[in-house]
mmCIF file of C-alpha atoms in Angstrom:
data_model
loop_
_atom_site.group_PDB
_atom_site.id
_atom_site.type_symbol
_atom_site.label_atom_id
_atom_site.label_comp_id
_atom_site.label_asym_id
_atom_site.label_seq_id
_atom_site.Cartn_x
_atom_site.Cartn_y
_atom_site.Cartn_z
ATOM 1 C CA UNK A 1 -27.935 -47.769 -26.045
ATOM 2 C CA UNK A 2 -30.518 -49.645 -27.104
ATOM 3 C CA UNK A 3 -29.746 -50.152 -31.044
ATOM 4 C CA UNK A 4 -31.411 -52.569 -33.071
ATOM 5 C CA UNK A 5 -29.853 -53.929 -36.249
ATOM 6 C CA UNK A 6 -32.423 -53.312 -38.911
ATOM 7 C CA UNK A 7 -30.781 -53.386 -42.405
ATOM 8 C CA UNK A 8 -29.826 -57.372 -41.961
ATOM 9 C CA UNK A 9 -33.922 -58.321 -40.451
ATOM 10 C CA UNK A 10 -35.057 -60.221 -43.598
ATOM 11 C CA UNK A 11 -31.867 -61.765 -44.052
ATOM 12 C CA UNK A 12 -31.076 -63.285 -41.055
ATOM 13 C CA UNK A 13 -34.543 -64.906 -40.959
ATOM 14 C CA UNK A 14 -33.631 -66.381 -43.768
ATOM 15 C CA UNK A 15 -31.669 -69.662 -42.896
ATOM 16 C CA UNK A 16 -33.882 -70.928 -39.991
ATOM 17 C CA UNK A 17 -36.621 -70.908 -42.128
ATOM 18 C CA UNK A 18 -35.057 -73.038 -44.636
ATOM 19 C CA UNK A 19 -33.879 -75.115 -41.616
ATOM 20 C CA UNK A 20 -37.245 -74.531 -39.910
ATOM 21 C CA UNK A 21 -38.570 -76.097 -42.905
ATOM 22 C CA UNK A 22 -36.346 -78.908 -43.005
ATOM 23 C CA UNK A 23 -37.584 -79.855 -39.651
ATOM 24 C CA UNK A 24 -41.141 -79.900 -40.576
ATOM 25 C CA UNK A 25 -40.686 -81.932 -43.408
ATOM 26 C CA UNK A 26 -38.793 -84.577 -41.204
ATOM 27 C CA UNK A 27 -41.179 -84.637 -37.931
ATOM 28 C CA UNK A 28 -43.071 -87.457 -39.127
ATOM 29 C CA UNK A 29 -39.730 -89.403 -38.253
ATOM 30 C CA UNK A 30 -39.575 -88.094 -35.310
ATOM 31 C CA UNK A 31 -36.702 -85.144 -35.739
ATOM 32 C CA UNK A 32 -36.632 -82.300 -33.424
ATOM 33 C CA UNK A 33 -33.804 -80.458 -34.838
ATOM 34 C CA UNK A 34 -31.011 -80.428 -37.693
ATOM 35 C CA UNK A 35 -27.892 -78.897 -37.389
ATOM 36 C CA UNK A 36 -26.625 -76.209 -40.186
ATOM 37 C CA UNK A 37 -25.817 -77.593 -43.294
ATOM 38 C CA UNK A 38 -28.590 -79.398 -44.284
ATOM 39 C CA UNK A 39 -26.172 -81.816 -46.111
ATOM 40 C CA UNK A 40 -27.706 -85.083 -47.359
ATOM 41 C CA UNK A 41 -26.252 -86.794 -44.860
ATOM 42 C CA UNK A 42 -26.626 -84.917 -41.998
ATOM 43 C CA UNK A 43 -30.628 -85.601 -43.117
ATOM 44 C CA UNK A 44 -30.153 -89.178 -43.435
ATOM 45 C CA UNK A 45 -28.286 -89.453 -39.891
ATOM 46 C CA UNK A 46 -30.822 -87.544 -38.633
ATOM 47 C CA UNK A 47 -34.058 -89.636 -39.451
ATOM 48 C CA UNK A 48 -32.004 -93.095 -38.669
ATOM 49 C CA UNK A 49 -31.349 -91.801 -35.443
ATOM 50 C CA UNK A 50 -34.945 -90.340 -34.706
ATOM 51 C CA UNK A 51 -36.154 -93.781 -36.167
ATOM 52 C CA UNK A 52 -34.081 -95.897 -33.810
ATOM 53 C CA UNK A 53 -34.873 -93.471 -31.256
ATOM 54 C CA UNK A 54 -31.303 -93.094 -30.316
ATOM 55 C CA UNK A 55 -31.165 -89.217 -29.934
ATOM 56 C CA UNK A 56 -32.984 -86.774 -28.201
ATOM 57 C CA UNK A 57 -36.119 -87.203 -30.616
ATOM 58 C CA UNK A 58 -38.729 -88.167 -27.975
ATOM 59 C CA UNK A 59 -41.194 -85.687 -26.496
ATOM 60 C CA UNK A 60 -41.827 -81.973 -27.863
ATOM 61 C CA UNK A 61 -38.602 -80.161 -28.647
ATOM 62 C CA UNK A 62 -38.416 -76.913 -26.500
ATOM 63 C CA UNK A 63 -35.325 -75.776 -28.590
ATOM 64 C CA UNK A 64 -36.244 -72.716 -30.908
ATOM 65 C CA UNK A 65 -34.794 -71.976 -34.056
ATOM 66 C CA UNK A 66 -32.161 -69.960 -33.300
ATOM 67 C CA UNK A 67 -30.740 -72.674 -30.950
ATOM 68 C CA UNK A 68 -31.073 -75.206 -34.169
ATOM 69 C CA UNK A 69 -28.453 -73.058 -35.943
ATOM 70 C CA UNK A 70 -26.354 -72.656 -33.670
ATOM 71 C CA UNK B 1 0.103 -75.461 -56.967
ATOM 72 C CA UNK B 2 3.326 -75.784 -58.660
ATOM 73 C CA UNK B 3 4.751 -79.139 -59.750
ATOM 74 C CA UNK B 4 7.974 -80.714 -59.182
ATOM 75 C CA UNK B 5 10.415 -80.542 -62.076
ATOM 76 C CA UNK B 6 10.344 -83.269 -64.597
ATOM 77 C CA UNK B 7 12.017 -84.152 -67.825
ATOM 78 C CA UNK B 8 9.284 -83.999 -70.865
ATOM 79 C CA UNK B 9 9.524 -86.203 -73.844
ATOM 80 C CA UNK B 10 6.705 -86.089 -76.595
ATOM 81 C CA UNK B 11 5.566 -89.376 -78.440
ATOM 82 C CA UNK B 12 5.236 -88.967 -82.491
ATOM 83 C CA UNK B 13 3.955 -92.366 -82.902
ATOM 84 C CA UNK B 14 2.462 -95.463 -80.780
ATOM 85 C CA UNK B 15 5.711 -97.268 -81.574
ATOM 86 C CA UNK B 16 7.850 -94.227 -80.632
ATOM 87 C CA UNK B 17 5.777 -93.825 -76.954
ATOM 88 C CA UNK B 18 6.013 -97.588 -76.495
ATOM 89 C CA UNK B 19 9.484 -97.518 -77.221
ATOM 90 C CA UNK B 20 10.132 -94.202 -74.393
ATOM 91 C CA UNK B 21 8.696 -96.028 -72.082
ATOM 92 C CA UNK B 22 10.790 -99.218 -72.534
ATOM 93 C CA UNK B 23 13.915 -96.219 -71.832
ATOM 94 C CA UNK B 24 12.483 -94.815 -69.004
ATOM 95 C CA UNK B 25 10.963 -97.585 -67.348
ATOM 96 C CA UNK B 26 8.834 -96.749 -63.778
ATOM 97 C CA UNK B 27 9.807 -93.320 -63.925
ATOM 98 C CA UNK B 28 7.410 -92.552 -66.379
ATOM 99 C CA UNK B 29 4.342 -91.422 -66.802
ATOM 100 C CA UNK B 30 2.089 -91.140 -69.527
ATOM 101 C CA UNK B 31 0.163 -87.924 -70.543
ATOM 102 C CA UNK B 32 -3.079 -87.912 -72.466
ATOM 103 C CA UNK B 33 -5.294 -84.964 -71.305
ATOM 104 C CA UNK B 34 -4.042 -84.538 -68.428
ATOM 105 C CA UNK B 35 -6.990 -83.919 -65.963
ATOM 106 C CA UNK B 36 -6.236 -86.998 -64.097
ATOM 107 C CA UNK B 37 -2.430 -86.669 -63.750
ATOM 108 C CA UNK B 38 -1.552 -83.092 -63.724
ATOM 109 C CA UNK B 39 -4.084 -82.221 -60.494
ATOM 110 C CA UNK B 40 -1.912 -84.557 -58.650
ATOM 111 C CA UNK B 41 1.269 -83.509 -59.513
ATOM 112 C CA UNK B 42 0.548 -79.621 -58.940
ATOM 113 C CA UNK B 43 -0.636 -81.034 -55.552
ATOM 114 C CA UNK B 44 2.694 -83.110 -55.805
ATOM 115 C CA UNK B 45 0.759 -85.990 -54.633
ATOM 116 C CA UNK B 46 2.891 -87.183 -57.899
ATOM 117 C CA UNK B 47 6.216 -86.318 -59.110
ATOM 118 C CA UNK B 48 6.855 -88.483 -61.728
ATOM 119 C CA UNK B 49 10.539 -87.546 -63.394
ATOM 120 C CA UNK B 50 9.655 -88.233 -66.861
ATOM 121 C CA UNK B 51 6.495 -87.480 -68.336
ATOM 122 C CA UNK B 52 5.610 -88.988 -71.775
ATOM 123 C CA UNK B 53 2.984 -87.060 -73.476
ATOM 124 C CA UNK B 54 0.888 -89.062 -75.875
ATOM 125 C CA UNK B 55 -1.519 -86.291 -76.673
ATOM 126 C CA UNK B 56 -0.849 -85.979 -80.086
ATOM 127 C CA UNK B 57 -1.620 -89.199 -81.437
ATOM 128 C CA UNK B 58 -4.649 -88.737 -83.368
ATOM 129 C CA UNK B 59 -4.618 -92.137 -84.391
ATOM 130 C CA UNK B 60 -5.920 -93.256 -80.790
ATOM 131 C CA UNK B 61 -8.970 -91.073 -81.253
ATOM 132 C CA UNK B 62 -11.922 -93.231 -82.539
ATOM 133 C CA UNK B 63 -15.088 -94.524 -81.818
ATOM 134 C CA UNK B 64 -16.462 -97.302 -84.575
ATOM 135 C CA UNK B 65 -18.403 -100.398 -85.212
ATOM 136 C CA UNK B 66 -16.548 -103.564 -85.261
ATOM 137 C CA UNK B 67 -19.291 -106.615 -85.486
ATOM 138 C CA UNK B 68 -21.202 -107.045 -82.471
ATOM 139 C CA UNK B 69 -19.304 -104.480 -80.134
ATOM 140 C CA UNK B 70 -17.996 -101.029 -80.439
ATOM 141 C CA UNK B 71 -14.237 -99.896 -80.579
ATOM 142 C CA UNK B 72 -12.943 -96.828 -78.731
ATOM 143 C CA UNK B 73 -9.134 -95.767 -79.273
ATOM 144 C CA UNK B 74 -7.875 -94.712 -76.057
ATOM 145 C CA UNK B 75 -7.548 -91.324 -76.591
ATOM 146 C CA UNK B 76 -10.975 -90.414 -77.221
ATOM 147 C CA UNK B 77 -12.012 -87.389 -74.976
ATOM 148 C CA UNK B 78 -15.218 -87.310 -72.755
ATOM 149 C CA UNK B 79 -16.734 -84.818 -75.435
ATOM 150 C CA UNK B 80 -16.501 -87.372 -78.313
ATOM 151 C CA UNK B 81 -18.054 -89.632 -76.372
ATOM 152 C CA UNK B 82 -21.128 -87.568 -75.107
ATOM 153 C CA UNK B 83 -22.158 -86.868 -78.705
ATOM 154 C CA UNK B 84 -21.223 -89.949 -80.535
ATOM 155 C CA UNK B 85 -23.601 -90.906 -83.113
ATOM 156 C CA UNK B 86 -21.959 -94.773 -82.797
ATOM 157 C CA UNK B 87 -22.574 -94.958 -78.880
ATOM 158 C CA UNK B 88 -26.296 -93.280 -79.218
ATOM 159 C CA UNK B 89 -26.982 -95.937 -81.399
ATOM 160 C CA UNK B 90 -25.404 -98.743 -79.788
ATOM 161 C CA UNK B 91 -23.931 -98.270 -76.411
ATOM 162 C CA UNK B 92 -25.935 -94.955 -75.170
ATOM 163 C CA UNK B 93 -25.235 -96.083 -71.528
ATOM 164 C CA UNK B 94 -21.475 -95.157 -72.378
ATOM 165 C CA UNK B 95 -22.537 -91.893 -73.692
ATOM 166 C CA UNK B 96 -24.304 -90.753 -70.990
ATOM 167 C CA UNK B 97 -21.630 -91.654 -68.185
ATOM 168 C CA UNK B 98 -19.002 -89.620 -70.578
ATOM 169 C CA UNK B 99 -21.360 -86.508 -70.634
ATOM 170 C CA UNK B 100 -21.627 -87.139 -66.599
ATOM 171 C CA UNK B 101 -17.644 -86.297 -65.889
ATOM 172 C CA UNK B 102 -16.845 -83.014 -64.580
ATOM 173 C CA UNK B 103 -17.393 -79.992 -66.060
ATOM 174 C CA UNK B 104 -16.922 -79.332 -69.912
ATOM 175 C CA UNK B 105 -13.768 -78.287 -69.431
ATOM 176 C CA UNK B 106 -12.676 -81.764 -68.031
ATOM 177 C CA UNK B 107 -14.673 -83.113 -71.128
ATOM 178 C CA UNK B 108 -12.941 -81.246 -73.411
ATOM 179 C CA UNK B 109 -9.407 -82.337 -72.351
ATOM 180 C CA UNK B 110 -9.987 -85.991 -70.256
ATOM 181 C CA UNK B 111 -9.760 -89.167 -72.213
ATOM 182 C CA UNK B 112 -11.482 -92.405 -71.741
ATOM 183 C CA UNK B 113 -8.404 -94.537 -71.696
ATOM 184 C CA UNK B 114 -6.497 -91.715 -69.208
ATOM 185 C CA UNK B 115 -9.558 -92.298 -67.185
ATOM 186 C CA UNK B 116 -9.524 -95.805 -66.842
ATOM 187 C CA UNK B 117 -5.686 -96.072 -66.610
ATOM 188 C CA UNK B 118 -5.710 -94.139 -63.748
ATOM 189 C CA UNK B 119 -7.913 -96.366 -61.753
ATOM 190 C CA UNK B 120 -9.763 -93.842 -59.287
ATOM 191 C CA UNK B 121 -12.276 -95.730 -57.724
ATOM 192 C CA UNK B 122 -14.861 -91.998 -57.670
ATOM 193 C CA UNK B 123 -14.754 -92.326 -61.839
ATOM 194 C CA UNK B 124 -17.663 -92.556 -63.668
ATOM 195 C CA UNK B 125 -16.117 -94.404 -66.810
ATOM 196 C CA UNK B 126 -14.268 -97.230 -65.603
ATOM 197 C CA UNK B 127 -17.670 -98.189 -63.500
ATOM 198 C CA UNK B 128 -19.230 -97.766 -66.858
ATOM 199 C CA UNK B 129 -17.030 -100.309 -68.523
ATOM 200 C CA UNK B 130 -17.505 -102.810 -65.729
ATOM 201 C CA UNK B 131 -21.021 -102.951 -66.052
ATOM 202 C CA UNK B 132 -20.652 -103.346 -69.702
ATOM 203 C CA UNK B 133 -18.544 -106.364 -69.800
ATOM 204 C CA UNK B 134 -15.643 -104.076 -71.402
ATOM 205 C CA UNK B 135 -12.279 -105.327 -72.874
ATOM 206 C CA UNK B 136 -9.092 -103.084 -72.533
ATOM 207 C CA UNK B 137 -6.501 -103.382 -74.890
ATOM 208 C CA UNK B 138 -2.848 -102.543 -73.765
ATOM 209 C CA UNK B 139 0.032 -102.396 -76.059
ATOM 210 C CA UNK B 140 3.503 -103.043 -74.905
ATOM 211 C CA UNK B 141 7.302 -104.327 -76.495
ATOM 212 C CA UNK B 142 5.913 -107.875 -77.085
ATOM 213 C CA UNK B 143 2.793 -106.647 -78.452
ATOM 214 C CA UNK B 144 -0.388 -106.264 -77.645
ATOM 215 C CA UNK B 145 -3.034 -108.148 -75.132
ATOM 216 C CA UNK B 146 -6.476 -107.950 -73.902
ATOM 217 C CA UNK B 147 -7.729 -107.457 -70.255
ATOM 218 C CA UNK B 148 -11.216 -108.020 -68.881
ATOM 219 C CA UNK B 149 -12.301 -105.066 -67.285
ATOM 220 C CA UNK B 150 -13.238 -107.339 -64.525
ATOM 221 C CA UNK B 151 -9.251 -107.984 -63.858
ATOM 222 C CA UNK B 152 -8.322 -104.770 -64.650
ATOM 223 C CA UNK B 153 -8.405 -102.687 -61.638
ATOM 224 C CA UNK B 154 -6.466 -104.211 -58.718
ATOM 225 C CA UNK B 155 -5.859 -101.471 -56.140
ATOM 226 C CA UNK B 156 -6.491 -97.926 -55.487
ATOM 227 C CA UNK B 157 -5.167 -96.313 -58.617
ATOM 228 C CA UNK B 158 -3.404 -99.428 -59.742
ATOM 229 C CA UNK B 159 -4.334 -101.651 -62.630
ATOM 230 C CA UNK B 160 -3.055 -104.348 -64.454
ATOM 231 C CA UNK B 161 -1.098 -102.377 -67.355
ATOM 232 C CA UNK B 162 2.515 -102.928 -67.103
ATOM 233 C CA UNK B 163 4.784 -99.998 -66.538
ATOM 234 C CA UNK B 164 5.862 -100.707 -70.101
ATOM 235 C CA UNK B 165 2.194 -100.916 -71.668
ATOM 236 C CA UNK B 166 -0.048 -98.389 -72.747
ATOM 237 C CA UNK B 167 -3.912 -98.508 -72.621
ATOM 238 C CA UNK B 168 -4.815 -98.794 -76.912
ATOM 239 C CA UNK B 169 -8.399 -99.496 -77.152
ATOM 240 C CA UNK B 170 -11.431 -99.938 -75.487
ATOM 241 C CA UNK B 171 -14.244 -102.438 -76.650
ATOM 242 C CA UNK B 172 -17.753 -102.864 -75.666
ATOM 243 C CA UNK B 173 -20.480 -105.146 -76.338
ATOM 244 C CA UNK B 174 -23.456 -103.611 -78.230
ATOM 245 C CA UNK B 175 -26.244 -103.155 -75.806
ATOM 246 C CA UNK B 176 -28.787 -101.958 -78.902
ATOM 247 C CA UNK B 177 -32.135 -101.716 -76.915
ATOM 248 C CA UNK B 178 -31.258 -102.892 -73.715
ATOM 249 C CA UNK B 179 -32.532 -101.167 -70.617
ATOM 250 C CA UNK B 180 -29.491 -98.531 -68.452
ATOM 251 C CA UNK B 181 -28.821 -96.383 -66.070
ATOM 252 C CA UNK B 182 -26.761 -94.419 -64.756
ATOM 253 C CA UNK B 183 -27.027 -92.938 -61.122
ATOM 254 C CA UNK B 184 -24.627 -90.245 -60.058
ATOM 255 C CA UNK B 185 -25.402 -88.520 -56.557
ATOM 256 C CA UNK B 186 -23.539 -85.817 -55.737
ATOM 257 C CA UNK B 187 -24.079 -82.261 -54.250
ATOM 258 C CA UNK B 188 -22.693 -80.101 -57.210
ATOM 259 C CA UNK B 189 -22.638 -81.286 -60.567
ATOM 260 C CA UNK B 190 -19.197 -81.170 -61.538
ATOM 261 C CA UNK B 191 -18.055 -82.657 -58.270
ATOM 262 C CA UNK B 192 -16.919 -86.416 -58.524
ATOM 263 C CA UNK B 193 -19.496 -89.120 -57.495
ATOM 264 C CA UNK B 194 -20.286 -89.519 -53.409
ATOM 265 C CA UNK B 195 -21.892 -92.633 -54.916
ATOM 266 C CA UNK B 196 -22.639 -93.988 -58.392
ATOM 267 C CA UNK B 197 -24.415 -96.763 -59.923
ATOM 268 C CA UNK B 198 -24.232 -97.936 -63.477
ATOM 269 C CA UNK B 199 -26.262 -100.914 -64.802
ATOM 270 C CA UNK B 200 -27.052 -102.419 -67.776
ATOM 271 C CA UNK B 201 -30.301 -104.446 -68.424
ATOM 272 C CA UNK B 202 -31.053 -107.344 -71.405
ATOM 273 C CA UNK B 203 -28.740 -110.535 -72.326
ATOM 274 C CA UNK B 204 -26.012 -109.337 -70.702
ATOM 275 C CA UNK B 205 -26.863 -107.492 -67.455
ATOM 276 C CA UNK B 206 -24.335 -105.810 -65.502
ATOM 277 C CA UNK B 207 -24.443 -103.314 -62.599
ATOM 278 C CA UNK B 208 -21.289 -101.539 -61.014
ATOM 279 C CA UNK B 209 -20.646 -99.190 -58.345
ATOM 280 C CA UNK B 210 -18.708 -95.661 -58.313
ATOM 281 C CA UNK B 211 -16.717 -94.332 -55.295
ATOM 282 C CA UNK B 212 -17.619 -98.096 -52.993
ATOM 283 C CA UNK B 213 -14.341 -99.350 -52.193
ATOM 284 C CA UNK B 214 -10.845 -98.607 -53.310
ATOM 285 C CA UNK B 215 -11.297 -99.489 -57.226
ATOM 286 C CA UNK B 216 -13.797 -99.144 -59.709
ATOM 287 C CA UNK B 217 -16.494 -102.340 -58.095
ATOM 288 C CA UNK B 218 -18.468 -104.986 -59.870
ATOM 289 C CA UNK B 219 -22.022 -105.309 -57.596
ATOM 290 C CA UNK B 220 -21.095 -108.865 -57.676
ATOM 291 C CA UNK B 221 -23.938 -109.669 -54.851
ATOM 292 C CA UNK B 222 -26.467 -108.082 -56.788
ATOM 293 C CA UNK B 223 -25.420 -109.426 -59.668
ATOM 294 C CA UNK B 224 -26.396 -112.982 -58.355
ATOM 295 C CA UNK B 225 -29.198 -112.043 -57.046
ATOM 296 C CA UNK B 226 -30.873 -110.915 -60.060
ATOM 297 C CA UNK B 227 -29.694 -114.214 -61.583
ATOM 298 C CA UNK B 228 -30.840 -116.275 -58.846
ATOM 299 C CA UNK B 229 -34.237 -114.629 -59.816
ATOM 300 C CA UNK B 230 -34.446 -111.566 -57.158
ATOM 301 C CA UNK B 231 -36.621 -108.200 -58.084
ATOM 302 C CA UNK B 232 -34.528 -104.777 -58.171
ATOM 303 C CA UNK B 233 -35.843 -103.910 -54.719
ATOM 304 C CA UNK B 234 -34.434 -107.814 -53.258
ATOM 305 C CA UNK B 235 -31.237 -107.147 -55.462
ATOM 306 C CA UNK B 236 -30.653 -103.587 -54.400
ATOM 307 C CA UNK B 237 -30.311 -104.348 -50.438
ATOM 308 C CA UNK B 238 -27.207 -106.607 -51.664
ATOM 309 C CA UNK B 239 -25.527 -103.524 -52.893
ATOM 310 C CA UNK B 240 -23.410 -102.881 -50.256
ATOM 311 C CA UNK B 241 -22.740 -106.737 -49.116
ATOM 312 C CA UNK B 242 -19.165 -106.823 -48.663
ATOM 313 C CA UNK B 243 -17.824 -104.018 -49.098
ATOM 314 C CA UNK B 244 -15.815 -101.261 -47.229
ATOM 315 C CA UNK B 245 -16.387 -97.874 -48.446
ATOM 316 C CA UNK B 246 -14.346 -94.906 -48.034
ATOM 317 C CA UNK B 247 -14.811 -91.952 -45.401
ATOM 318 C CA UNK B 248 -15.007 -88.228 -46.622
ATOM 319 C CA UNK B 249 -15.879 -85.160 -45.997
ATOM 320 C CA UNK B 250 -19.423 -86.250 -47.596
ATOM 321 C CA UNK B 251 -20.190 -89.410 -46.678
ATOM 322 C CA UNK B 252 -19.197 -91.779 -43.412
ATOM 323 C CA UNK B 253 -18.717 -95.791 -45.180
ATOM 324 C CA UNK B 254 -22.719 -96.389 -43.398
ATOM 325 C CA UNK B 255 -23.828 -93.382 -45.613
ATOM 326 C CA UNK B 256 -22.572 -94.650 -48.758
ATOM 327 C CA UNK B 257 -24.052 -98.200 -47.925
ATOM 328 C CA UNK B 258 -27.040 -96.354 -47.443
ATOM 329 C CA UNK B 259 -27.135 -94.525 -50.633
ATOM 330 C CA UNK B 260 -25.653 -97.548 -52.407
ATOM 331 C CA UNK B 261 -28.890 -99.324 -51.536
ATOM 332 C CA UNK B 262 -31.145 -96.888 -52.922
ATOM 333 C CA UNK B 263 -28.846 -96.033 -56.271
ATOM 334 C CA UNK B 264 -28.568 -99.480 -57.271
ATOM 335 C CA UNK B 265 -32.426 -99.972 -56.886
ATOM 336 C CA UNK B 266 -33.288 -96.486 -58.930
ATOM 337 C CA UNK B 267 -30.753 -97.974 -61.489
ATOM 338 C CA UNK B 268 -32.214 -101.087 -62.052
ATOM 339 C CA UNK B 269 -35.607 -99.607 -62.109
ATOM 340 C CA UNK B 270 -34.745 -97.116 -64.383
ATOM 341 C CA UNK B 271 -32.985 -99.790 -66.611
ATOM 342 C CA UNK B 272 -35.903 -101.917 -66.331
ATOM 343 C CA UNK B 273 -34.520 -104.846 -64.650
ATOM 344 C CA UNK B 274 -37.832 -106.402 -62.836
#
């Protein structure tokens, strides 16, 4: 049918910007990608893993936004 | 939401509550505000059969000088606390914790001595009276006796007041113009503690932890280390030496090592301890 939604556009780019963000402000440790919420641990866990290099950290992410919040 | 039924007796006097709980032994509990106790019993975590409510006696509702140290009956709520002209003066570390509980609500109501008779190791006050080197006083049938804070909490939500004894007075040591602090990290402000650090800088330095282990903690390793002559930043990587601290929805035991670490080196920063 080919519909588009249209009334929920600016909302929905809403979080992975904030999360997008997130992700910037972290990729001098080394994070690719935080998972939704952004909880203060989920942000420590994630840059003492990236540090340690025990996740999937290494080499440029090809994971877009919308897979980060999923 | 709804708790279990239970017989309700209210104390006139200190004598008269003292004497209720001598005639109803260990199935009583004592009632001051209420914000510690009744939570858990609409939850019916608790179903005590008799509650004793000692709400009414004004007479435990105090805070005043008494020499070198400051005297608070236990009764005194969070509120009184927060804007004591006494504790500003002298103890303003105290203050500060009180106007750190909860919400005002839960300041309005709590007390200081339900607070810290209660023992939950995620309270801000009893960490508070750790660091400060506080004395409890607990009256019973053969009178009354003081407990170092230090031996006063001695498992989750059990301390050493006998099921006959009731929590009188708290005293502190006068800390006029010594460096504090008190950290609190959480995610919402009224939530309880994820961590918490509260130290106390000058002649007689103290720093203890919130929410580290199942009761209210002395930082006993960093505590030595600043004696043994360590900065805040050698002392703070002690904080978590030892200990084993719960797992929540917020924070794994490594994440509240973690946060220990920093909270306890922001404290004694803040506090001034060099």
């Amino acid at each position: 049918m080919g519909v588009k939604g249209v009334g929920e556009a600016v909302t929905i780019a809403a979080a992975p910007a904030v999360i997008n963000a997130v992700v910037d402000a972290l990729a001098r440790y080394g994070v690719r990608d935080v998972d939704m919420p952004a909880s203060p641990q989920r942000i420590w866990q994630a840059i003492s893993s990236a540090s340690t290099g025990s996740s999937a950290a290494t080499g440029p992410s090809t994971r877009t936004s919308k897979e980060a919040l999923a | 939401v709804i708790p279990a039924a239970f017989e309700y007796r209210r104390a006139g006097s200190l004598a008269d509550a003292i004497s209720l709980l001598g005639e109803c032994g260990e199935d009583a509990k004592l009632l001051a505000g209420g914000h510690s106790l009744l939570p858990l019993m609409k939850l019916r975590l608790a179903a005590p059969p008799v509650i004793i409510d000692i709400g009414r006696l004004s007479e435990l509702s105090y805070v005043r000088e008494s020499g070198d140290r400051v005297s608070i009956g236990a009764l005194t709520r969070h509120r009184d606390l927060e804007i004591s002209e006494v504790l500003h003066a002298h103890v303003p570390l105290l203050a500060h914790v009180a106007g750190q509980v909860g919400d005002p609500q839960v300041r309005h109501r709590g007390t200081i001595g339900g607070s810290i008779a209660h023992g939950d190791p995620a309270s801000d006050l009893p960490a508070a009276c750790l660091a400060l080197g506080a004395t409890f006083t607990a009256a019973g049938p053969a009178g009354e006796r003081r407990i170092d804070a230090t031996d006063f909490f001695e498992g989750f939500l059990e301390t050493a007041l006998g099921p006959d004894e009731i929590l009188t007075e708290i005293s502190v040591p006068k800390t006029d113009g010594a460096g504090w602090s008190f950290q609190k990290f959480n995610r919402r402000a009224q939530d309880w503690a994820i961590v918490g650090v509260a130290a106390i800088a000058g002649p007689r330095p103290g720093v203890a932890l919130v929410n580290m282990g199942s009761v209210p903690l002395r930082a006993t390793a960093v505590e030595e280390a600043l004696a043994g002559g360590a900065s805040a930043a050698e002392a703070a990587a002690h904080a978590a030496d030892g200990l084993d601290p719960p797992e929540d929805l917020n924070a794994s035991p490594e994440y509240r090592q973690h946060l220990s670490r920093v909270l306890v080196r922001r404290a004694l920063e803040e506090a001034g301890v060099s």
